[in-house]
Amino acid sequence: MNKDKILEDRFPGRRAALKREILEHALYCFNELGVEATTIDAIKARCDTSVGAIYHHFGNKEGILSTLFFAAQDDQRQNLEHELAKTNSLREAIYSIVSSYLDWVVAQPEWARFLYQARSPVAKGPFRQELKVRNAQNYQELKEKLLSFENKDIKIVQPFEIIPSLIVGPSENYCRAWLANRVRTSPRDYREEFSESAWRSLQR
Amino acid sequence: MNKDKILEDRFPGRRAALKREILEHALYCFNELGVEATTIDAIKARCDTSVGAIYHHFGNKEGILSTLFFAAQDDQRQNLEHELAKTNSLREAIYSIVSSYLDWVVAQPEWARFLYQARSPVAKGPFRQELKVRNAQNYQELKEKLLSFENKDIKIVQPFEIIPSLIVGPSENYCRAWLANRVRTSPRDYREEFSESAWRSLQR
DNA sequence: TCTTAAACAGAATAATATTCTTTTATTGCA
DNA sequence: TGCAATAAAAGAATATTATTCTGTTTAAGA
């Protein structure tokens, strides 16, 4: 299954089997019950282990949460990077960013749901610094990539800081709605619409 | 001060003074420490009251959270409704939605910050049904308003379910970034850019 | 095989949320 | 005004949950 790949890629081997097990069930609990309502006991019960094992691997609840969060974010970023590398124009890049975002959410709905709800706690918790660094890095890489394209013909909105919001804002908003069952249609079905709209929104 | 108006409008009178006091300080704690890390004791200490008083007014922690959440959401919605009522064309409506959103966030940064971080917990908690109903209502009203405008000349993207995401997605994304200090420039400074971009993104 | 470090278990403790009982203040009404 | 009746508030008692600690087992490398 695809879901497990995110964990197996990052915590490989027989030795980390329980670690992956705990993470998998913790993900389920966080999504099902919410972050605060998920107790260590509930996770323990679901994967039939001990508090000792959980605390050995993660230190505390925040540790489980952050491990999951960074694993998900990293997978999403890798996916984007991979798709973005193929592009050769700004227009292609926009399409690639939007499409890979929508595809990832649809392929990993549980991870995506978690990513949305865990951001705030992680941003406030003991790993906020790591989150900041990662965000800054991702932002820089994206900026360099996008600015590397020459644009003779087309005028793009200024300044750069609003551009990421214009590109992914609508897709993100729709994906949240989809994951919360407020809309039914899969985000993938709107790849064209969101890509083209993003592209139009950038031009001036 | 403006901040208090949200509470005074909804919990008026001398009798509710402590209730407002608790809410005000709880808002501060939730934003400062995060929802889960905020203890009843911390709130109690900050407004120099007793656990009995807190539980008398709100039942439990979730009650405080939900009361704050719905107060904020309601104020934001009222603001939008008020601005939207003045409009007479689709284009005006788009501008009004975007502008009132940006203005509200800038006017009430603490409430906006809270709204973003409290959505998930409320959606999972005992008030999820009320949240659902409110969302459905707001969605219906917006839909009716937007579809009420005739559009002879301009073709708009289909179907309707992606339109709200196209309109507010970018603004929302940017406001989040601003409240997290990832960007410096006030969202208000980009009223024109976000309004025009939204409008362009809708046309096909 | 032996040593060492990691993995795991579960009882003990600490922190936190919630309940319950009592006291005090406020309102509505005779 | 005075008198229920109800709401507000306090804080001790309890229940729930997170975390620590100590001991035991397991696996890897020498």
Tab-separated table of C-alpha atoms (C1' of nucleotides) in Angstrom:
chain	number	residue	atom	x	y	z
A	1	MET	CA	0.000	0.000	0.000
A	2	ASN	CA	1.073	3.554	-0.715
A	3	LYS	CA	0.317	4.923	2.717
A	4	ASP	CA	2.996	2.839	4.346
A	5	LYS	CA	5.629	3.873	1.840
A	6	ILE	CA	5.929	7.267	3.482
A	7	LEU	CA	6.914	5.545	6.713
A	8	GLU	CA	8.975	2.722	5.234
A	9	ASP	CA	11.054	5.171	3.217
A	10	ARG	CA	11.880	7.165	6.317
A	11	PHE	CA	12.017	4.533	9.036
A	12	PRO	CA	13.204	1.430	7.212
A	13	GLY	CA	14.141	-1.972	8.494
A	14	ARG	CA	12.899	-4.590	10.851
A	15	ARG	CA	14.239	-2.750	13.861
A	16	ALA	CA	11.922	0.188	13.303
A	17	ALA	CA	8.858	-1.958	12.767
A	18	LEU	CA	7.144	-0.948	15.978
A	19	LYS	CA	8.054	2.673	15.424
A	20	ARG	CA	6.251	2.599	12.071
A	21	GLU	CA	3.385	0.717	13.666
A	22	ILE	CA	2.968	3.345	16.347
A	23	LEU	CA	3.123	6.155	13.813
A	24	GLU	CA	0.571	4.538	11.570
A	25	HIS	CA	-1.941	4.092	14.356
A	26	ALA	CA	-1.212	7.494	15.841
A	27	LEU	CA	-1.983	9.041	12.467
A	28	TYR	CA	-5.292	7.242	12.469
A	29	CYS	CA	-6.133	8.376	15.999
A	30	PHE	CA	-5.169	11.999	15.425
A	31	ASN	CA	-7.343	12.139	12.320
A	32	GLU	CA	-10.233	10.307	13.848
A	33	LEU	CA	-10.371	11.915	17.279
A	34	GLY	CA	-8.387	15.100	16.839
A	35	VAL	CA	-4.945	15.893	18.202
A	36	GLU	CA	-5.898	16.867	21.725
A	37	ALA	CA	-8.484	14.128	22.175
A	38	THR	CA	-6.000	11.447	21.189
A	39	THR	CA	-4.503	9.905	24.322
A	40	ILE	CA	-1.296	7.928	24.591
A	41	ASP	CA	-3.454	5.165	25.993
A	42	ALA	CA	-5.612	5.088	22.889
A	43	ILE	CA	-2.553	4.763	20.661
A	44	LYS	CA	-1.089	2.146	22.978
A	45	ALA	CA	-4.271	0.122	22.850
A	46	ARG	CA	-4.548	0.304	19.078
A	47	CYS	CA	-1.097	-1.053	18.402
A	48	ASP	CA	-0.924	-3.281	21.444
A	49	THR	CA	2.334	-1.968	22.847
A	50	SER	CA	3.405	-0.198	26.043
A	51	VAL	CA	3.811	3.404	27.105
A	52	GLY	CA	7.470	2.607	27.628
A	53	ALA	CA	7.931	1.735	23.974
A	54	ILE	CA	6.098	4.832	22.814
A	55	TYR	CA	8.120	7.158	25.024
A	56	HIS	CA	11.301	5.366	24.101
A	57	HIS	CA	10.748	6.112	20.428
A	58	PHE	CA	9.237	9.577	20.589
A	59	GLY	CA	9.869	11.204	23.961
A	60	ASN	CA	6.355	12.593	24.249
A	61	LYS	CA	3.101	13.161	22.417
A	62	GLU	CA	4.515	16.170	20.661
A	63	GLY	CA	7.304	13.929	19.362
A	64	ILE	CA	4.841	11.595	17.681
A	65	LEU	CA	3.007	14.526	16.203
A	66	SER	CA	6.127	16.196	14.855
A	67	THR	CA	7.565	12.998	13.433
A	68	LEU	CA	4.363	12.411	11.515
A	69	PHE	CA	4.166	16.014	10.430
A	70	PHE	CA	7.672	16.231	9.059
A	71	ALA	CA	7.364	12.865	7.329
A	72	ALA	CA	4.238	14.027	5.539
A	73	GLN	CA	5.613	17.428	4.667
A	74	ASP	CA	8.807	15.889	3.397
A	75	ASP	CA	6.994	13.446	1.170
A	76	GLN	CA	4.876	16.212	-0.262
A	77	ARG	CA	7.942	18.343	-0.894
A	78	GLN	CA	9.838	15.495	-2.570
A	79	ASN	CA	6.909	14.934	-4.831
A	80	LEU	CA	6.789	18.592	-5.787
A	81	GLU	CA	10.525	18.751	-6.348
A	82	HIS	CA	10.382	15.750	-8.626
A	83	GLU	CA	7.606	17.190	-10.749
A	84	LEU	CA	9.003	20.692	-10.796
A	85	ALA	CA	12.389	19.504	-12.060
A	86	LYS	CA	10.828	18.475	-15.359
A	87	THR	CA	9.479	21.910	-16.192
A	88	ASN	CA	10.969	24.394	-18.624
A	89	SER	CA	8.753	27.434	-18.454
A	90	LEU	CA	6.885	29.441	-15.889
A	91	ARG	CA	3.580	28.248	-17.231
A	92	GLU	CA	4.653	24.643	-17.020
A	93	ALA	CA	5.928	25.215	-13.512
A	94	ILE	CA	2.591	26.624	-12.347
A	95	TYR	CA	0.751	23.667	-13.811
A	96	SER	CA	3.199	21.313	-12.213
A	97	ILE	CA	2.898	22.878	-8.754
A	98	VAL	CA	-0.882	22.865	-8.801
A	99	SER	CA	-1.206	19.378	-10.269
A	100	SER	CA	1.319	17.751	-7.993
A	101	TYR	CA	-0.363	19.366	-5.005
A	102	LEU	CA	-3.801	18.073	-5.960
A	103	ASP	CA	-2.452	14.645	-6.874
A	104	TRP	CA	-0.622	14.259	-3.617
A	105	VAL	CA	-3.652	15.157	-1.522
A	106	VAL	CA	-5.823	12.696	-3.411
A	107	ALA	CA	-3.181	9.965	-3.199
A	108	GLN	CA	-2.590	10.527	0.521
A	109	PRO	CA	-5.824	11.883	1.955
A	110	GLU	CA	-5.060	10.752	5.503
A	111	TRP	CA	-1.647	12.348	5.483
A	112	ALA	CA	-3.031	15.490	3.924
A	113	ARG	CA	-5.778	15.757	6.504
A	114	PHE	CA	-3.201	15.363	9.211
A	115	LEU	CA	-0.913	17.950	7.690
A	116	TYR	CA	-3.628	20.579	7.847
A	117	GLN	CA	-4.609	19.906	11.414
A	118	ALA	CA	-1.139	19.383	12.842
A	119	ARG	CA	0.484	22.531	11.475
A	120	SER	CA	-0.614	24.807	14.293
A	121	PRO	CA	0.387	22.520	17.158
A	122	VAL	CA	3.779	21.881	15.573
A	123	ALA	CA	4.307	25.582	14.909
A	124	LYS	CA	3.715	26.278	18.617
A	125	GLY	CA	5.543	23.260	19.979
A	126	PRO	CA	9.189	22.458	20.637
A	127	PHE	CA	9.902	21.818	16.955
A	128	ARG	CA	8.784	25.224	15.778
A	129	GLN	CA	12.334	26.163	14.906
A	130	GLU	CA	12.774	23.157	12.641
A	131	LEU	CA	9.491	23.972	10.958
A	132	LYS	CA	10.627	27.534	10.384
A	133	VAL	CA	13.899	26.424	8.830
A	134	ARG	CA	12.161	23.972	6.535
A	135	ASN	CA	9.605	26.535	5.444
A	136	ALA	CA	12.306	29.060	4.706
A	137	GLN	CA	14.254	26.515	2.667
A	138	ASN	CA	11.247	25.422	0.668
A	139	TYR	CA	10.308	29.008	0.029
A	140	GLN	CA	13.803	29.879	-1.189
A	141	GLU	CA	14.006	26.910	-3.522
A	142	LEU	CA	10.629	27.662	-5.000
A	143	LYS	CA	11.509	31.294	-5.446
A	144	GLU	CA	14.758	30.539	-7.232
A	145	LYS	CA	13.119	28.023	-9.505
A	146	LEU	CA	10.326	30.353	-10.493
A	147	LEU	CA	12.544	33.367	-10.984
A	148	SER	CA	14.915	31.307	-13.138
A	149	PHE	CA	12.475	31.407	-16.019
A	150	GLU	CA	12.767	34.258	-18.460
A	151	ASN	CA	9.498	35.992	-19.170
A	152	LYS	CA	9.768	38.223	-22.164
A	153	ASP	CA	6.157	38.304	-23.240
A	154	ILE	CA	4.128	37.907	-20.105
A	155	LYS	CA	3.921	40.374	-17.243
A	156	ILE	CA	3.524	38.728	-13.856
A	157	VAL	CA	2.023	40.251	-10.718
A	158	GLN	CA	4.394	41.800	-8.238
A	159	PRO	CA	5.881	41.402	-5.697
A	160	PHE	CA	6.977	37.796	-5.391
A	161	GLU	CA	5.689	37.258	-1.859
A	162	ILE	CA	2.077	37.064	-3.004
A	163	ILE	CA	2.775	34.623	-5.840
A	164	PRO	CA	2.886	31.375	-3.858
A	165	SER	CA	-0.481	32.293	-2.348
A	166	LEU	CA	-1.949	32.893	-5.793
A	167	ILE	CA	-0.659	29.569	-7.075
A	168	VAL	CA	-1.643	27.148	-4.330
A	169	GLY	CA	-4.221	29.128	-2.332
A	170	PRO	CA	-7.287	27.986	-4.285
A	171	SER	CA	-6.139	24.362	-4.487
A	172	GLU	CA	-5.360	24.290	-0.809
A	173	ASN	CA	-8.716	25.775	0.069
A	174	TYR	CA	-10.553	23.287	-2.097
A	175	CYS	CA	-8.604	20.308	-0.758
A	176	ARG	CA	-9.445	21.275	2.803
A	177	ALA	CA	-13.099	21.435	1.847
A	178	TRP	CA	-12.850	18.047	0.145
A	179	LEU	CA	-11.149	16.383	3.096
A	180	ALA	CA	-13.809	17.817	5.389
A	181	ASN	CA	-16.526	16.402	3.115
A	182	ARG	CA	-17.876	19.844	2.384
A	183	VAL	CA	-17.531	19.141	-1.349
A	184	ARG	CA	-17.746	15.795	-3.095
A	185	THR	CA	-15.784	16.091	-6.320
A	186	SER	CA	-12.202	14.899	-6.193
A	187	PRO	CA	-9.634	17.698	-6.477
A	188	ARG	CA	-8.017	15.724	-9.285
A	189	ASP	CA	-11.041	16.344	-11.440
A	190	TYR	CA	-10.279	20.054	-11.270
A	191	ARG	CA	-6.603	19.917	-12.190
A	192	GLU	CA	-7.156	21.878	-15.364
A	193	GLU	CA	-9.432	24.443	-13.762
A	194	PHE	CA	-7.105	25.182	-10.848
A	195	SER	CA	-3.990	25.205	-13.006
A	196	GLU	CA	-5.452	27.531	-15.598
A	197	SER	CA	-7.030	29.779	-13.009
A	198	ALA	CA	-3.734	30.079	-11.180
A	199	TRP	CA	-1.995	30.965	-14.387
A	200	ARG	CA	-4.594	33.599	-15.261
A	201	SER	CA	-4.470	35.046	-11.765
A	202	LEU	CA	-0.731	35.637	-12.097
A	203	GLN	CA	-0.849	37.658	-15.262
A	204	ARG	CA	-1.309	41.371	-15.347
B	1	MET	CA	-10.807	48.942	21.799
B	2	ASN	CA	-12.079	47.009	18.840
B	3	LYS	CA	-11.060	43.598	20.107
B	4	ASP	CA	-13.458	43.729	22.993
B	5	LYS	CA	-16.347	44.718	20.774
B	6	ILE	CA	-16.622	41.178	19.450
B	7	LEU	CA	-17.214	39.956	22.980
B	8	GLU	CA	-19.298	42.871	24.216
B	9	ASP	CA	-21.663	42.562	21.279
B	10	ARG	CA	-22.254	38.898	21.988
B	11	PHE	CA	-22.027	38.721	25.792
B	12	PRO	CA	-23.261	42.115	26.911
B	13	GLY	CA	-23.945	43.474	30.332
B	14	ARG	CA	-22.389	43.611	33.726
B	15	ARG	CA	-23.510	40.074	34.515
B	16	ALA	CA	-21.319	38.600	31.794
B	17	ALA	CA	-18.260	40.606	32.747
B	18	LEU	CA	-16.289	37.651	34.032
B	19	LYS	CA	-17.377	35.546	31.102
B	20	ARG	CA	-15.904	38.103	28.715
B	21	GLU	CA	-12.820	38.365	30.879
B	22	ILE	CA	-12.256	34.621	30.752
B	23	LEU	CA	-12.775	34.537	26.993
B	24	GLU	CA	-10.393	37.396	26.409
B	25	HIS	CA	-7.605	35.785	28.374
B	26	ALA	CA	-8.325	32.339	26.976
B	27	LEU	CA	-7.943	33.768	23.491
B	28	TYR	CA	-4.580	35.140	24.474
B	29	CYS	CA	-3.450	31.832	25.967
B	30	PHE	CA	-4.618	29.738	23.039
B	31	ASN	CA	-2.762	31.985	20.619
B	32	GLU	CA	0.342	32.259	22.715
B	33	LEU	CA	0.744	28.668	23.860
B	34	GLY	CA	-1.410	26.716	21.443
B	35	VAL	CA	-4.722	25.032	22.131
B	36	GLU	CA	-3.477	21.845	23.730
B	37	ALA	CA	-0.748	23.496	25.759
B	38	THR	CA	-3.201	25.953	27.292
B	39	THR	CA	-4.311	24.665	30.676
B	40	ILE	CA	-7.385	25.681	32.604
B	41	ASP	CA	-4.997	26.644	35.353
B	42	ALA	CA	-3.152	29.037	33.087
B	43	ILE	CA	-6.399	30.732	32.115
B	44	LYS	CA	-7.514	30.799	35.736
B	45	ALA	CA	-4.266	32.413	36.799
B	46	ARG	CA	-4.393	35.024	34.062
B	47	CYS	CA	-7.838	36.311	34.931
B	48	ASP	CA	-7.602	35.640	38.639
B	49	THR	CA	-10.738	33.572	38.957
B	50	SER	CA	-11.578	30.005	39.950
B	51	VAL	CA	-12.020	26.735	38.103
B	52	GLY	CA	-15.577	26.714	39.377
B	53	ALA	CA	-16.364	29.958	37.593
B	54	ILE	CA	-14.783	28.766	34.366
B	55	TYR	CA	-16.687	25.484	34.368
B	56	HIS	CA	-19.868	27.232	35.365
B	57	HIS	CA	-19.703	29.427	32.275
B	58	PHE	CA	-18.323	27.007	29.720
B	59	GLY	CA	-18.672	23.413	30.885
B	60	ASN	CA	-15.233	22.414	29.732
B	61	LYS	CA	-12.202	23.501	27.757
B	62	GLU	CA	-13.909	22.654	24.512
B	63	GLY	CA	-16.703	25.003	25.533
B	64	ILE	CA	-14.336	27.933	25.845
B	65	LEU	CA	-12.766	27.086	22.525
B	66	SER	CA	-16.070	26.785	20.707
B	67	THR	CA	-17.510	29.939	22.214
B	68	LEU	CA	-14.487	31.883	21.012
B	69	PHE	CA	-14.545	30.207	17.635
B	70	PHE	CA	-18.179	30.915	16.889
B	71	ALA	CA	-17.893	34.485	18.135
B	72	ALA	CA	-15.005	35.115	15.752
B	73	GLN	CA	-16.605	33.364	12.824
B	74	ASP	CA	-19.830	35.201	13.399
B	75	ASP	CA	-18.147	38.581	13.490
B	76	GLN	CA	-16.305	37.824	10.286
B	77	ARG	CA	-19.496	36.672	8.609
B	78	GLN	CA	-21.422	39.760	9.744
B	79	ASN	CA	-18.709	41.920	8.323
B	80	LEU	CA	-18.824	40.123	4.995
B	81	GLU	CA	-22.617	40.260	4.867
B	82	HIS	CA	-22.570	43.964	5.492
B	83	GLU	CA	-20.073	44.655	2.726
B	84	LEU	CA	-21.610	42.229	0.275
B	85	ALA	CA	-25.047	43.808	0.624
B	86	LYS	CA	-23.778	46.978	-1.023
B	87	THR	CA	-22.658	45.292	-4.229
B	88	ASN	CA	-24.477	45.280	-7.535
B	89	SER	CA	-22.388	43.169	-9.861
B	90	LEU	CA	-20.362	40.010	-9.743
B	91	ARG	CA	-17.167	41.924	-10.114
B	92	GLU	CA	-18.048	44.221	-7.244
B	93	ALA	CA	-19.007	41.219	-5.151
B	94	ILE	CA	-15.641	39.553	-5.718
B	95	TYR	CA	-13.823	42.721	-4.742
B	96	SER	CA	-16.001	43.070	-1.696
B	97	ILE	CA	-15.429	39.491	-0.523
B	98	VAL	CA	-11.681	39.700	-0.902
B	99	SER	CA	-11.362	43.166	0.586
B	100	SER	CA	-13.577	42.524	3.565
B	101	TYR	CA	-11.683	39.320	4.279
B	102	LEU	CA	-8.306	41.052	4.216
B	103	ASP	CA	-9.598	43.993	6.213
B	104	TRP	CA	-11.085	41.824	8.898
B	105	VAL	CA	-7.902	39.821	9.373
B	106	VAL	CA	-5.832	42.969	9.661
B	107	ALA	CA	-8.320	44.579	12.035
B	108	GLN	CA	-8.570	41.453	14.222
B	109	PRO	CA	-5.257	39.634	13.910
B	110	GLU	CA	-5.648	37.796	17.214
B	111	TRP	CA	-9.099	36.572	16.369
B	112	ALA	CA	-8.006	35.598	12.883
B	113	ARG	CA	-5.043	33.658	14.194
B	114	PHE	CA	-7.326	31.866	16.573
B	115	LEU	CA	-9.870	31.097	13.877
B	116	TYR	CA	-7.246	29.300	11.821
B	117	GLN	CA	-5.896	27.198	14.631
B	118	ALA	CA	-9.177	26.367	16.317
B	119	ARG	CA	-11.065	25.154	13.262
B	120	SER	CA	-9.791	21.571	13.423
B	121	PRO	CA	-10.412	21.029	17.128
B	122	VAL	CA	-13.917	22.466	16.842
B	123	ALA	CA	-14.659	20.382	13.748
B	124	LYS	CA	-13.740	17.237	15.706
B	125	GLY	CA	-15.282	18.236	19.007
B	126	PRO	CA	-18.809	18.157	20.401
B	127	PHE	CA	-19.849	21.245	18.428
B	128	ARG	CA	-18.998	19.812	15.027
B	129	GLN	CA	-22.665	19.657	14.104
B	130	GLU	CA	-23.189	23.333	14.802
B	131	LEU	CA	-20.120	24.147	12.739
B	132	LYS	CA	-21.455	22.079	9.860
B	133	VAL	CA	-24.802	23.829	9.935
B	134	ARG	CA	-23.199	27.242	9.993
B	135	ASN	CA	-20.864	26.396	7.138
B	136	ALA	CA	-23.734	25.082	5.051
B	137	GLN	CA	-25.767	28.233	5.738
B	138	ASN	CA	-22.935	30.570	4.864
B	139	TYR	CA	-22.208	28.605	1.717
B	140	GLN	CA	-25.832	28.735	0.598
B	141	GLU	CA	-26.145	32.458	1.197
B	142	LEU	CA	-22.959	33.168	-0.690
B	143	LYS	CA	-24.025	30.954	-3.552
B	144	GLU	CA	-27.396	32.635	-3.874
B	145	LYS	CA	-25.886	36.071	-3.761
B	146	LEU	CA	-23.286	35.315	-6.400
B	147	LEU	CA	-25.676	33.517	-8.713
B	148	SER	CA	-28.134	36.375	-8.437
B	149	PHE	CA	-26.012	38.530	-10.712
B	150	GLU	CA	-26.650	38.355	-14.425
B	151	ASN	CA	-23.551	37.817	-16.479
B	152	LYS	CA	-24.181	38.474	-20.117
B	153	ASP	CA	-20.695	39.329	-21.263
B	154	ILE	CA	-18.366	37.379	-19.021
B	155	LYS	CA	-17.998	33.624	-18.885
B	156	ILE	CA	-17.211	32.305	-15.418
B	157	VAL	CA	-15.484	29.033	-14.547
B	158	GLN	CA	-17.665	26.059	-13.752
B	159	PRO	CA	-18.872	24.433	-11.577
B	160	PHE	CA	-19.791	26.645	-8.660
B	161	GLU	CA	-18.149	24.492	-6.011
B	162	ILE	CA	-14.649	25.632	-6.976
B	163	ILE	CA	-15.518	29.325	-7.083
B	164	PRO	CA	-15.308	30.121	-3.357
B	165	SER	CA	-11.842	28.536	-3.325
B	166	LEU	CA	-10.745	30.683	-6.248
B	167	ILE	CA	-12.017	33.836	-4.586
B	168	VAL	CA	-10.679	33.539	-1.060
B	169	GLY	CA	-7.995	30.848	-1.380
B	170	PRO	CA	-5.086	33.176	-2.170
B	171	SER	CA	-6.104	35.753	0.433
B	172	GLU	CA	-6.510	33.110	3.069
B	173	ASN	CA	-3.153	31.583	2.269
B	174	TYR	CA	-1.436	34.949	2.428
B	175	CYS	CA	-3.122	35.942	5.679
B	176	ARG	CA	-1.979	32.741	7.305
B	177	ALA	CA	1.557	33.460	6.192
B	178	TRP	CA	1.292	37.000	7.521
B	179	LEU	CA	-0.049	35.941	10.908
B	180	ALA	CA	2.770	33.382	11.166
B	181	ASN	CA	5.287	36.135	10.373
B	182	ARG	CA	6.435	34.364	7.238
B	183	VAL	CA	5.747	37.542	5.267
B	184	ARG	CA	5.927	41.131	6.478
B	185	THR	CA	3.647	43.178	4.265
B	186	SER	CA	0.141	43.755	5.546
B	187	PRO	CA	-2.546	41.914	3.582
B	188	ARG	CA	-4.338	45.236	3.253
B	189	ASP	CA	-1.566	46.506	1.043
B	190	TYR	CA	-2.471	43.811	-1.462
B	191	ARG	CA	-6.206	44.434	-1.624
B	192	GLU	CA	-6.042	45.401	-5.252
B	193	GLU	CA	-3.738	42.571	-6.264
B	194	PHE	CA	-5.777	39.857	-4.586
B	195	SER	CA	-9.097	41.278	-5.761
B	196	GLU	CA	-7.996	41.616	-9.358
B	197	SER	CA	-6.271	38.267	-9.391
B	198	ALA	CA	-9.372	36.587	-8.036
B	199	TRP	CA	-11.443	38.245	-10.699
B	200	ARG	CA	-9.061	37.175	-13.462
B	201	SER	CA	-8.904	33.635	-12.115
B	202	LEU	CA	-12.696	33.325	-12.412
B	203	GLN	CA	-12.971	34.257	-16.056
B	204	ARG	CA	-12.688	31.756	-18.852
C	1	DT	C1'	30.131	-16.172	23.002
C	2	DC	C1'	30.131	-11.904	25.179
C	3	DT	C1'	29.372	-7.064	25.605
C	4	DT	C1'	26.814	-3.233	24.819
C	5	DA	C1'	23.185	-0.534	23.418
C	6	DA	C1'	18.737	-0.329	21.939
C	7	DA	C1'	13.932	-1.962	22.483
C	8	DC	C1'	10.252	-2.868	25.326
C	9	DA	C1'	7.184	-3.459	29.483
C	10	DG	C1'	4.555	-1.718	33.184
C	11	DA	C1'	4.300	0.274	37.821
C	12	DA	C1'	4.801	4.789	39.972
C	13	DT	C1'	4.369	9.690	39.689
C	14	DA	C1'	3.065	14.227	38.047
C	15	DA	C1'	0.244	17.233	35.584
C	16	DT	C1'	-4.200	18.446	34.148
C	17	DA	C1'	-9.272	18.298	33.414
C	18	DT	C1'	-13.492	17.828	35.541
C	19	DT	C1'	-16.886	17.260	39.269
C	20	DC	C1'	-19.045	18.376	43.474
C	21	DT	C1'	-20.280	20.830	47.432
C	22	DT	C1'	-20.720	25.119	49.558
C	23	DT	C1'	-21.054	30.009	49.720
C	24	DT	C1'	-22.235	34.413	47.813
C	25	DA	C1'	-24.553	37.596	44.736
C	26	DT	C1'	-28.364	38.948	41.796
C	27	DT	C1'	-32.917	38.984	39.943
C	28	DG	C1'	-37.937	38.877	39.870
C	29	DC	C1'	-41.802	39.290	42.405
C	30	DA	C1'	-45.288	39.432	46.511
D	1	DT	C1'	-38.818	46.386	50.944
D	2	DG	C1'	-38.110	41.567	51.865
D	3	DC	C1'	-38.107	36.884	50.212
D	4	DA	C1'	-37.580	33.041	47.393
D	5	DA	C1'	-35.304	31.297	43.423
D	6	DT	C1'	-31.672	31.295	40.314
D	7	DA	C1'	-27.210	32.342	38.695
D	8	DA	C1'	-22.342	33.150	39.826
D	9	DA	C1'	-18.280	32.014	42.014
D	10	DA	C1'	-14.913	29.549	44.927
D	11	DG	C1'	-12.019	25.773	45.919
D	12	DA	C1'	-11.404	21.073	47.665
D	13	DA	C1'	-11.892	16.397	45.947
D	14	DT	C1'	-11.644	13.209	42.148
D	15	DA	C1'	-10.664	11.327	37.615
D	16	DT	C1'	-8.123	11.278	33.634
D	17	DT	C1'	-4.063	11.556	31.144
D	18	DA	C1'	0.952	12.461	30.289
D	19	DT	C1'	5.366	11.423	31.670
D	20	DT	C1'	9.133	9.254	34.294
D	21	DC	C1'	11.654	5.562	36.092
D	22	DT	C1'	13.326	1.065	36.878
D	23	DG	C1'	13.945	-3.312	35.403
D	24	DT	C1'	13.925	-6.905	31.696
D	25	DT	C1'	14.478	-8.614	27.116
D	26	DT	C1'	16.316	-8.583	22.547
D	27	DA	C1'	19.386	-7.800	18.853
D	28	DA	C1'	23.929	-6.254	16.759
D	29	DG	C1'	28.692	-6.112	16.500
D	30	DA	C1'	33.309	-7.603	18.300
